[in-house]
Amino acid sequence: MGHRRLRLLWRFLVFLILALQILSAADFDPYRVLGVSRTANQADIKKAYKKLAREWHPDKNKNPGAEDKFIQVSKAYEILSNEEKRTNYDRYGDVGDNQGYSQQQHHHFRHFHDSFYFDESFFHFPFNSERRDSTDEKYLLQFSHYINDVVPDSFRKPYLIKITSDWCFSCIHIEPVWKEVVQELEGLGVGIGVVHAGYERRLAHHLGAHSTPSILGVINGKISFFHNAVLRENLRHFVESLLPGNLVDKITDKNYVRFLSNWQQENKPHVLLFDQMPPVPLIYKLTAFAYKDYLSFGYVDLGQRETEQMSSQYNINMYAPTMLVFKEHIHKPADVVQARGMKKQVIDDFISTNKFLLAARLTNQKLFQELCPVRKSHRQRKYCVVLLTGEGEPFKKTYESFLAFASANTKDTVRFVHAFKERQQELAISLLGEDIKPGESSVAILERRNSAGRIVHRTLASVWSGSEENKFALLDFLDRLRKDPSLLSSESILTDLNDELAPVFFLRWIYIAVDYWSDVWESVLHNNWREMMPLLSLIFSALFILFGTVIVQAFSDSSDERDSVPSDKEEPSDKEKSSETNFAKENTRVPKKGFVELHQG
């Protein structure tokens, strides 16, 4: 019976709302509300709307009826600015409230019944989806889109997301600033998203947005809320604060050699940006974050005296930003780009073509798959020339000769790499066989056939010593291979390469623990402290009650001890006990009638 009454109550409420809407629509005249004639053109209608909207906007007009008046003005403009709706009203007096209701009635009633919440589109308020700003349309996010696309992509670039709704005057207020910021930051490489809380309530709750408008950032899958005034500079600083602080090193004449020399340890090219801006430009920080797994980035402030030696050595133009990429040779850049206004597309093209060293070392499976991609077709063959060598000074000359050959033979179909036999034993056994001689270096050519590890390969017969005969033999084989791919006659199945740069288990556990607690600290006590206040208040209240209970119990226990029976040492003697007993008996005797008991004073 209770459920049945509840259902009847909901249906009555829905019927009442619809009846009120129909009655109000019957008296609603958009021409009269805007104060224009029925023959007014769009320019007059727009002019009248702007004037009335400024006059009755609730943020400016504190009259109690200003909000209702503003709704009517917006609704009138919505009808008259749309030629189809205007024609329907002129012909039938239809203001558009009930259009399409029969198709949506079941959906909206179920939505209300399930969550006790009416979607704004149910009422067709003036801020519904048809009135939504067109600039936000292409950024609208759905739950699946956020989980499958935005979160993985946030490991390459930060996202700035706005939570909005139809019935939100503050959302209208921040719109001009939001448009300006979106236009600027999207051009720098920041991802933009808009979540409509009325239509994507699941995603809004997942993000932790409990009010509109809300602005948040997402980076590396982590959510951070923006809590300052919605100003262009504040939003720009917010996005910059999302990025890790160690993305770009400050480089001067004192440390540039050490910075560029780290290519061998990090197995990455190093990039230097020369500019006269004291802070590192945001576009450069965003680039460093996007390519942090492939290159290391440094910034040189040309306005400092400590950078004059570098500027002179690399012949830097002082009047235009210049970007240099260094690979195995630190005294000569591998590539240069210079432009007065460094655009994102220019930087991306420059970085993406210089992601790898000339002869990178195979340190993990991911790098191997990128350097030696699977063959997609006969026209997209990619051969990998692998130097299998040892570590240390004895093999330095061997490696340098291989690097010189790679520098002189850069072709799209060939990629040069090297690997240490001791660290990548499975790879060495697959290419060289079981009989591996520790003191010798060898060169093998391979082609990956599928992602399961199947390769075809061929190892040069002679040991690689870096001699001219070795270079001629390798060059001749590569020329014949372009004409006859069947020269790769051997076939093997490779297992995944060892991850040489991965930390040991203990360090990895420490890193995970530190990341976890930093996430908790940021999300609970820094980023989302407003949203967590109810929970924190509950926790502190429980702790206060528990602490107070312990204190009260402690004081009560101490008072009980003071009032307790004396210990054995303080017990009275038998004579004292007997006298006390006799005295008690005497006191309890009933005095005789007419007898007066006397006591000594």
mmCIF file of C-alpha atoms in Angstrom, residues 105 113 486 545 561:
data_model
loop_
_atom_site.group_PDB
_atom_site.id
_atom_site.type_symbol
_atom_site.label_atom_id
_atom_site.label_comp_id
_atom_site.label_asym_id
_atom_site.label_seq_id
_atom_site.Cartn_x
_atom_site.Cartn_y
_atom_site.Cartn_z
ATOM 1 C CA GLN A 105 7.481 11.217 -21.002
ATOM 2 C CA HIS A 113 11.339 8.001 -9.860
ATOM 3 C CA SER A 486 64.087 -13.585 -48.429
ATOM 4 C CA ILE A 545 33.978 12.049 21.412
ATOM 5 C CA GLU A 561 40.582 4.607 43.797
#
